[in-house]
Amino acid sequence: MIQSRNVDAHEIAKFERIAQQWWDPSGTMRTLQTINPLRISFISTHAQIQGARIADIGCGGGILAEALARAGAKVVGIDQSVQAIEVARHHAAGQGLAIDYRLQTVEELAQTEGGTFDYFTCMELLEHVPDPGAIVAASACLLKPKGLAFFATINRTVKAWFYTVIGGEYILRLLPRGSHSYARLIRPTELQTWAKTSGFEFVCSTSLMYNLWTQRFWLKPGTEDVNYMMCFTKKAGA
Ligand code: SAH
């Protein structure tokens, strides 16, 4: 059963407050801009982006959606932050990119356009919603058979908490303060269980690694360390 409202108003309010920073190269969302080429590289290893129909869930100001559109995808970006959608629309127009941005939940999109997407991206969203398993289930509904889903989230371990919250938010200021709570972080086994229950097969995972001294990010395939991505395929007939 797909819930119609799986939104935490408190979380959305946090994103409304930082909406003007989505594209600021020195603002609090700059880390998402920095890691974006690595995310696109992970996606394009498994997916043929050119010409694909992609749903980007929790698109924010459109950092990932724009990169997908530039690579030739037809993108629908949805978010629950009014201001993020406004910023995303405005920025895409300035770049000459035609992206279909909507103020919707994934559950709502799945009800009207289920089975019509080749791929689904959901990056750094699961740890901000009350019922992440429902997002995974709705994502399966959105996809065509054999479609791919890409998730990125943060592991619920002491190390991940330390790196992301203490290191990332408070010491290095790579992320907005107060953006993550420990209880909402997600273990890889939890994501895999929700995906399996929703009719997905696991394809692969990778971690986003960070070197404090060089201030560089890179991918470590086959691991789920702190900030990790997972790719699943929707089973034919699921
Ligand atoms: N995916 C983007 C932004 C991640 S930040 C990126 O990685 O670059 C998380 C985004 O999810 C915010 O823009 C927030 O407003 C949005 N969000 C939170 N709950 C949501 C929900 N239930 N449905 C859709 N978007 C949501």
mmCIF file of C-alpha atoms and ligand atoms in Angstrom:
data_model
loop_
_atom_site.group_PDB
_atom_site.id
_atom_site.type_symbol
_atom_site.label_atom_id
_atom_site.label_comp_id
_atom_site.label_asym_id
_atom_site.label_seq_id
_atom_site.Cartn_x
_atom_site.Cartn_y
_atom_site.Cartn_z
ATOM 1 C CA MET A 1 0.000 0.000 0.000
ATOM 2 C CA ILE A 2 1.493 3.341 -1.059
ATOM 3 C CA GLN A 3 1.075 6.129 1.489
ATOM 4 C CA SER A 4 -0.040 9.441 0.010
ATOM 5 C CA ARG A 5 1.879 11.647 2.506
ATOM 6 C CA ASN A 6 5.318 10.556 3.539
ATOM 7 C CA VAL A 7 6.725 13.995 4.252
ATOM 8 C CA ASP A 8 8.367 15.428 7.387
ATOM 9 C CA ALA A 9 7.352 19.112 7.541
ATOM 10 C CA HIS A 10 10.230 19.899 9.880
ATOM 11 C CA GLU A 11 12.729 18.509 7.338
ATOM 12 C CA ILE A 12 11.123 20.429 4.491
ATOM 13 C CA ALA A 13 11.303 23.642 6.549
ATOM 14 C CA LYS A 14 15.078 23.112 6.883
ATOM 15 C CA PHE A 15 15.415 22.847 3.115
ATOM 16 C CA GLU A 16 13.200 25.904 2.570
ATOM 17 C CA ARG A 17 15.593 27.930 4.718
ATOM 18 C CA ILE A 18 18.649 27.094 2.606
ATOM 19 C CA ALA A 19 16.893 27.268 -0.774
ATOM 20 C CA GLN A 20 18.916 30.197 -2.048
ATOM 21 C CA GLN A 21 22.117 28.216 -1.564
ATOM 22 C CA TRP A 22 21.462 25.325 -3.955
ATOM 23 C CA TRP A 23 23.676 26.771 -6.675
ATOM 24 C CA ASP A 24 25.991 28.890 -4.554
ATOM 25 C CA PRO A 25 29.511 27.460 -5.108
ATOM 26 C CA SER A 26 30.523 28.533 -1.596
ATOM 27 C CA GLY A 27 27.151 27.864 0.093
ATOM 28 C CA THR A 28 26.119 24.972 2.328
ATOM 29 C CA MET A 29 25.017 22.795 -0.597
ATOM 30 C CA ARG A 30 28.364 23.019 -2.376
ATOM 31 C CA THR A 31 29.296 19.449 -1.408
ATOM 32 C CA LEU A 32 26.413 18.121 -3.526
ATOM 33 C CA GLN A 33 27.817 20.113 -6.451
ATOM 34 C CA THR A 34 31.292 18.695 -5.803
ATOM 35 C CA ILE A 35 30.191 15.050 -5.649
ATOM 36 C CA ASN A 36 27.796 15.311 -8.591
ATOM 37 C CA PRO A 37 30.246 14.126 -11.302
ATOM 38 C CA LEU A 38 30.901 10.978 -9.214
ATOM 39 C CA ARG A 39 27.172 10.318 -8.940
ATOM 40 C CA ILE A 40 26.742 10.732 -12.698
ATOM 41 C CA SER A 41 29.697 8.425 -13.282
ATOM 42 C CA PHE A 42 28.112 5.730 -11.067
ATOM 43 C CA ILE A 43 24.752 6.070 -12.830
ATOM 44 C CA SER A 44 26.224 6.045 -16.324
ATOM 45 C CA THR A 45 28.206 2.886 -15.589
ATOM 46 C CA HIS A 46 24.876 1.047 -15.371
ATOM 47 C CA ALA A 47 22.423 3.169 -17.322
ATOM 48 C CA GLN A 48 22.169 4.581 -20.826
ATOM 49 C CA ILE A 49 21.255 8.134 -19.819
ATOM 50 C CA GLN A 50 20.904 9.545 -23.350
ATOM 51 C CA GLY A 51 17.214 9.425 -24.319
ATOM 52 C CA ALA A 52 16.082 7.795 -21.055
ATOM 53 C CA ARG A 53 13.079 8.947 -19.024
ATOM 54 C CA ILE A 54 14.307 9.536 -15.476
ATOM 55 C CA ALA A 55 12.475 10.489 -12.276
ATOM 56 C CA ASP A 56 14.668 12.390 -9.816
ATOM 57 C CA ILE A 57 13.024 12.277 -6.406
ATOM 58 C CA GLY A 58 13.886 14.946 -3.847
ATOM 59 C CA CYS A 59 15.568 16.907 -6.637
ATOM 60 C CA GLY A 60 16.213 20.012 -4.516
ATOM 61 C CA GLY A 61 17.562 22.852 -6.662
ATOM 62 C CA GLY A 62 18.241 20.445 -9.531
ATOM 63 C CA ILE A 63 21.946 19.658 -9.167
ATOM 64 C CA LEU A 64 21.558 16.024 -10.250
ATOM 65 C CA ALA A 65 18.536 16.614 -12.519
ATOM 66 C CA GLU A 66 20.427 19.176 -14.591
ATOM 67 C CA ALA A 67 23.431 16.901 -15.050
ATOM 68 C CA LEU A 68 21.110 14.085 -16.189
ATOM 69 C CA ALA A 69 19.327 16.436 -18.603
ATOM 70 C CA ARG A 70 22.650 17.635 -19.994
ATOM 71 C CA ALA A 71 23.567 13.999 -20.631
ATOM 72 C CA GLY A 72 20.429 13.709 -22.781
ATOM 73 C CA ALA A 73 17.767 12.387 -20.365
ATOM 74 C CA LYS A 74 14.136 13.505 -20.190
ATOM 75 C CA VAL A 75 13.921 14.324 -16.502
ATOM 76 C CA VAL A 76 10.968 14.733 -14.147
ATOM 77 C CA GLY A 77 12.234 16.261 -10.884
ATOM 78 C CA ILE A 78 9.986 16.272 -7.834
ATOM 79 C CA ASP A 79 10.426 17.781 -4.394
ATOM 80 C CA GLN A 80 8.293 18.898 -1.455
ATOM 81 C CA SER A 81 10.109 22.203 -0.951
ATOM 82 C CA VAL A 82 8.251 24.981 -2.798
ATOM 83 C CA GLN A 83 11.366 27.111 -2.890
ATOM 84 C CA ALA A 84 13.630 24.326 -4.120
ATOM 85 C CA ILE A 85 11.281 23.751 -7.050
ATOM 86 C CA GLU A 86 11.224 27.491 -7.783
ATOM 87 C CA VAL A 87 15.016 27.693 -7.679
ATOM 88 C CA ALA A 88 15.300 24.557 -9.834
ATOM 89 C CA ARG A 89 12.890 25.894 -12.477
ATOM 90 C CA HIS A 90 14.600 29.258 -12.585
ATOM 91 C CA HIS A 91 18.099 27.787 -12.819
ATOM 92 C CA ALA A 92 17.182 25.266 -15.525
ATOM 93 C CA ALA A 93 15.552 28.025 -17.586
ATOM 94 C CA GLY A 94 18.742 30.068 -17.304
ATOM 95 C CA GLN A 95 20.696 27.084 -18.591
ATOM 96 C CA GLY A 96 18.287 26.425 -21.475
ATOM 97 C CA LEU A 97 17.389 23.001 -20.024
ATOM 98 C CA ALA A 98 13.850 21.614 -20.333
ATOM 99 C CA ILE A 99 13.251 19.764 -17.062
ATOM 100 C CA ASP A 100 9.766 18.951 -15.791
ATOM 101 C CA TYR A 101 9.900 20.070 -12.132
ATOM 102 C CA ARG A 102 6.901 19.344 -9.928
ATOM 103 C CA LEU A 103 5.861 19.859 -6.312
ATOM 104 C CA GLN A 104 4.867 16.245 -5.686
ATOM 105 C CA THR A 105 5.692 13.207 -3.612
ATOM 106 C CA VAL A 106 6.992 10.041 -5.225
ATOM 107 C CA GLU A 107 3.910 8.232 -4.023
ATOM 108 C CA GLU A 108 1.726 10.751 -5.912
ATOM 109 C CA LEU A 109 3.866 10.451 -9.046
ATOM 110 C CA ALA A 110 3.642 6.652 -8.888
ATOM 111 C CA GLN A 111 -0.141 6.848 -8.833
ATOM 112 C CA THR A 112 -0.343 8.886 -12.055
ATOM 113 C CA GLU A 113 2.739 7.766 -14.035
ATOM 114 C CA GLY A 114 3.567 4.330 -12.730
ATOM 115 C CA GLY A 115 5.535 2.048 -15.063
ATOM 116 C CA THR A 116 6.704 4.883 -17.336
ATOM 117 C CA PHE A 117 10.280 5.574 -16.205
ATOM 118 C CA ASP A 118 13.488 3.877 -17.335
ATOM 119 C CA TYR A 119 15.437 4.981 -14.279
ATOM 120 C CA PHE A 120 14.846 6.487 -10.893
ATOM 121 C CA THR A 121 17.303 8.530 -8.837
ATOM 122 C CA CYS A 122 16.822 9.277 -5.174
ATOM 123 C CA MET A 123 19.925 10.843 -3.709
ATOM 124 C CA GLU A 124 20.266 12.046 -0.126
ATOM 125 C CA LEU A 125 16.505 11.886 0.457
ATOM 126 C CA LEU A 126 15.758 8.609 2.257
ATOM 127 C CA GLU A 127 17.316 9.840 5.504
ATOM 128 C CA HIS A 128 14.887 12.803 5.557
ATOM 129 C CA VAL A 129 11.518 11.012 5.343
ATOM 130 C CA PRO A 130 9.394 9.243 7.993
ATOM 131 C CA ASP A 131 8.994 6.041 5.973
ATOM 132 C CA PRO A 132 11.917 5.461 3.590
ATOM 133 C CA GLY A 133 10.706 1.944 2.780
ATOM 134 C CA ALA A 134 7.569 3.475 1.223
ATOM 135 C CA ILE A 135 9.753 5.606 -1.083
ATOM 136 C CA VAL A 136 11.550 2.465 -2.225
ATOM 137 C CA ALA A 137 8.206 0.721 -2.853
ATOM 138 C CA ALA A 138 6.858 3.696 -4.811
ATOM 139 C CA SER A 139 10.047 3.834 -6.859
ATOM 140 C CA ALA A 140 9.445 0.256 -7.964
ATOM 141 C CA CYS A 141 5.956 1.293 -9.127
ATOM 142 C CA LEU A 142 7.399 4.155 -11.182
ATOM 143 C CA LEU A 143 9.766 2.009 -13.174
ATOM 144 C CA LYS A 144 9.290 -0.011 -16.316
ATOM 145 C CA PRO A 145 10.192 -3.703 -15.932
ATOM 146 C CA LYS A 146 13.995 -4.063 -15.721
ATOM 147 C CA GLY A 147 14.250 -0.334 -14.935
ATOM 148 C CA LEU A 148 17.040 0.784 -12.609
ATOM 149 C CA ALA A 149 16.785 2.592 -9.283
ATOM 150 C CA PHE A 150 19.719 4.530 -7.829
ATOM 151 C CA PHE A 151 19.713 5.473 -4.159
ATOM 152 C CA ALA A 152 22.277 7.442 -2.172
ATOM 153 C CA THR A 153 22.114 7.739 1.576
ATOM 154 C CA ILE A 154 24.178 7.644 4.778
ATOM 155 C CA ASN A 155 24.975 4.557 6.835
ATOM 156 C CA ARG A 156 23.774 4.339 10.458
ATOM 157 C CA THR A 157 27.090 3.634 12.172
ATOM 158 C CA VAL A 158 29.112 5.541 14.715
ATOM 159 C CA LYS A 159 31.738 6.185 12.050
ATOM 160 C CA ALA A 160 29.151 7.569 9.617
ATOM 161 C CA TRP A 161 27.659 9.738 12.351
ATOM 162 C CA PHE A 162 31.071 11.073 13.264
ATOM 163 C CA TYR A 163 32.140 11.778 9.673
ATOM 164 C CA THR A 164 28.842 13.229 8.492
ATOM 165 C CA VAL A 165 27.508 15.134 11.469
ATOM 166 C CA ILE A 166 30.529 15.997 13.587
ATOM 167 C CA GLY A 167 33.034 16.231 10.743
ATOM 168 C CA GLY A 168 30.834 17.250 7.808
ATOM 169 C CA GLU A 169 28.361 19.571 9.521
ATOM 170 C CA TYR A 170 30.318 21.025 12.441
ATOM 171 C CA ILE A 171 34.056 20.866 11.749
ATOM 172 C CA LEU A 172 34.520 21.023 7.985
ATOM 173 C CA ARG A 173 31.137 22.675 7.296
ATOM 174 C CA LEU A 174 30.699 20.647 4.134
ATOM 175 C CA LEU A 175 26.979 20.265 4.923
ATOM 176 C CA PRO A 176 24.281 22.447 6.523
ATOM 177 C CA ARG A 177 24.260 22.110 10.326
ATOM 178 C CA GLY A 178 21.418 20.058 11.771
ATOM 179 C CA SER A 179 20.661 18.387 8.456
ATOM 180 C CA HIS A 180 21.008 14.805 9.731
ATOM 181 C CA SER A 181 19.784 12.867 12.742
ATOM 182 C CA TYR A 182 21.326 9.540 13.757
ATOM 183 C CA ALA A 183 18.061 7.642 14.034
ATOM 184 C CA ARG A 184 17.129 8.484 10.448
ATOM 185 C CA LEU A 185 20.362 7.185 8.912
ATOM 186 C CA ILE A 186 19.993 3.949 6.972
ATOM 187 C CA ARG A 187 21.906 0.683 7.154
ATOM 188 C CA PRO A 188 22.662 -0.934 3.781
ATOM 189 C CA THR A 189 20.868 -4.103 4.924
ATOM 190 C CA GLU A 190 17.716 -2.061 5.596
ATOM 191 C CA LEU A 191 17.775 -0.545 2.118
ATOM 192 C CA GLN A 192 18.375 -3.971 0.601
ATOM 193 C CA THR A 193 15.472 -5.475 2.531
ATOM 194 C CA TRP A 194 13.054 -2.717 1.446
ATOM 195 C CA ALA A 195 14.267 -3.103 -2.142
ATOM 196 C CA LYS A 196 13.818 -6.876 -2.115
ATOM 197 C CA THR A 197 10.316 -6.562 -0.648
ATOM 198 C CA SER A 198 9.471 -4.045 -3.396
ATOM 199 C CA GLY A 199 10.507 -6.380 -6.235
ATOM 200 C CA PHE A 200 14.059 -5.197 -6.833
ATOM 201 C CA GLU A 201 17.221 -7.193 -7.374
ATOM 202 C CA PHE A 202 20.480 -5.785 -6.034
ATOM 203 C CA VAL A 203 22.959 -4.731 -8.742
ATOM 204 C CA CYS A 204 25.839 -3.097 -6.885
ATOM 205 C CA SER A 205 26.941 -0.537 -4.334
ATOM 206 C CA THR A 206 29.705 2.014 -3.966
ATOM 207 C CA SER A 207 30.875 4.422 -1.284
ATOM 208 C CA LEU A 208 31.804 8.026 -1.574
ATOM 209 C CA MET A 209 35.186 8.412 0.109
ATOM 210 C CA TYR A 210 36.718 11.708 1.254
ATOM 211 C CA ASN A 211 40.332 12.616 1.846
ATOM 212 C CA LEU A 212 40.593 15.299 4.471
ATOM 213 C CA TRP A 213 44.039 16.452 3.403
ATOM 214 C CA THR A 214 43.497 16.682 -0.350
ATOM 215 C CA GLN A 215 39.790 17.529 0.116
ATOM 216 C CA ARG A 216 38.944 15.155 -2.713
ATOM 217 C CA PHE A 217 36.103 12.659 -3.086
ATOM 218 C CA TRP A 218 36.298 9.342 -4.929
ATOM 219 C CA LEU A 219 34.245 6.163 -5.301
ATOM 220 C CA LYS A 220 35.067 2.844 -3.669
ATOM 221 C CA PRO A 221 32.993 0.231 -5.532
ATOM 222 C CA GLY A 222 31.583 -2.777 -3.690
ATOM 223 C CA THR A 223 31.418 -1.041 -0.309
ATOM 224 C CA GLU A 224 28.865 0.761 1.854
ATOM 225 C CA ASP A 225 30.990 2.876 4.127
ATOM 226 C CA VAL A 226 29.641 6.291 5.209
ATOM 227 C CA ASN A 227 27.837 7.910 2.279
ATOM 228 C CA TYR A 228 26.940 5.113 -0.122
ATOM 229 C CA MET A 229 24.997 4.540 -3.332
ATOM 230 C CA MET A 230 23.136 1.420 -4.380
ATOM 231 C CA CYS A 231 21.731 0.380 -7.718
ATOM 232 C CA PHE A 232 18.813 -2.058 -8.065
ATOM 233 C CA THR A 233 16.926 -3.423 -11.035
ATOM 234 C CA LYS A 234 13.190 -4.002 -11.067
ATOM 235 C CA LYS A 235 12.544 -7.693 -11.632
ATOM 236 C CA ALA A 236 10.587 -8.462 -14.793
ATOM 237 C CA GLY A 237 7.012 -9.165 -13.682
ATOM 238 C CA ALA A 238 7.460 -7.353 -10.317
HETATM 239 N N1 SAH B 1 18.644 14.899 -4.429
HETATM 240 C C1 SAH B 1 19.256 16.205 -4.342
HETATM 241 C C2 SAH B 1 18.875 16.965 -3.070
HETATM 242 C C3 SAH B 1 19.038 16.212 -1.767
HETATM 243 S S1 SAH B 1 18.531 17.135 -0.336
HETATM 244 C C4 SAH B 1 20.753 16.032 -4.432
HETATM 245 O O1 SAH B 1 21.268 15.040 -3.915
HETATM 246 O O2 SAH B 1 21.432 16.866 -5.027
HETATM 247 C C5 SAH B 1 16.976 16.358 0.014
HETATM 248 C C6 SAH B 1 15.814 16.944 -0.783
HETATM 249 O O3 SAH B 1 14.672 16.107 -0.565
HETATM 250 C C7 SAH B 1 15.384 18.346 -0.347
HETATM 251 O O4 SAH B 1 15.275 19.188 -1.478
HETATM 252 C C8 SAH B 1 14.024 18.148 0.320
HETATM 253 O O5 SAH B 1 13.151 19.253 0.154
HETATM 254 C C9 SAH B 1 13.522 16.925 -0.410
HETATM 255 N N2 SAH B 1 12.491 16.135 0.280
HETATM 256 C C10 SAH B 1 12.402 15.823 1.586
HETATM 257 N N3 SAH B 1 11.324 15.032 1.813
HETATM 258 C C11 SAH B 1 10.746 14.813 0.601
HETATM 259 C C12 SAH B 1 9.633 14.034 0.150
HETATM 260 N N4 SAH B 1 8.910 13.320 1.002
HETATM 261 N N5 SAH B 1 9.345 14.017 -1.164
HETATM 262 C C13 SAH B 1 10.089 14.730 -2.047
HETATM 263 N N6 SAH B 1 11.160 15.483 -1.689
HETATM 264 C C14 SAH B 1 11.483 15.513 -0.375
#
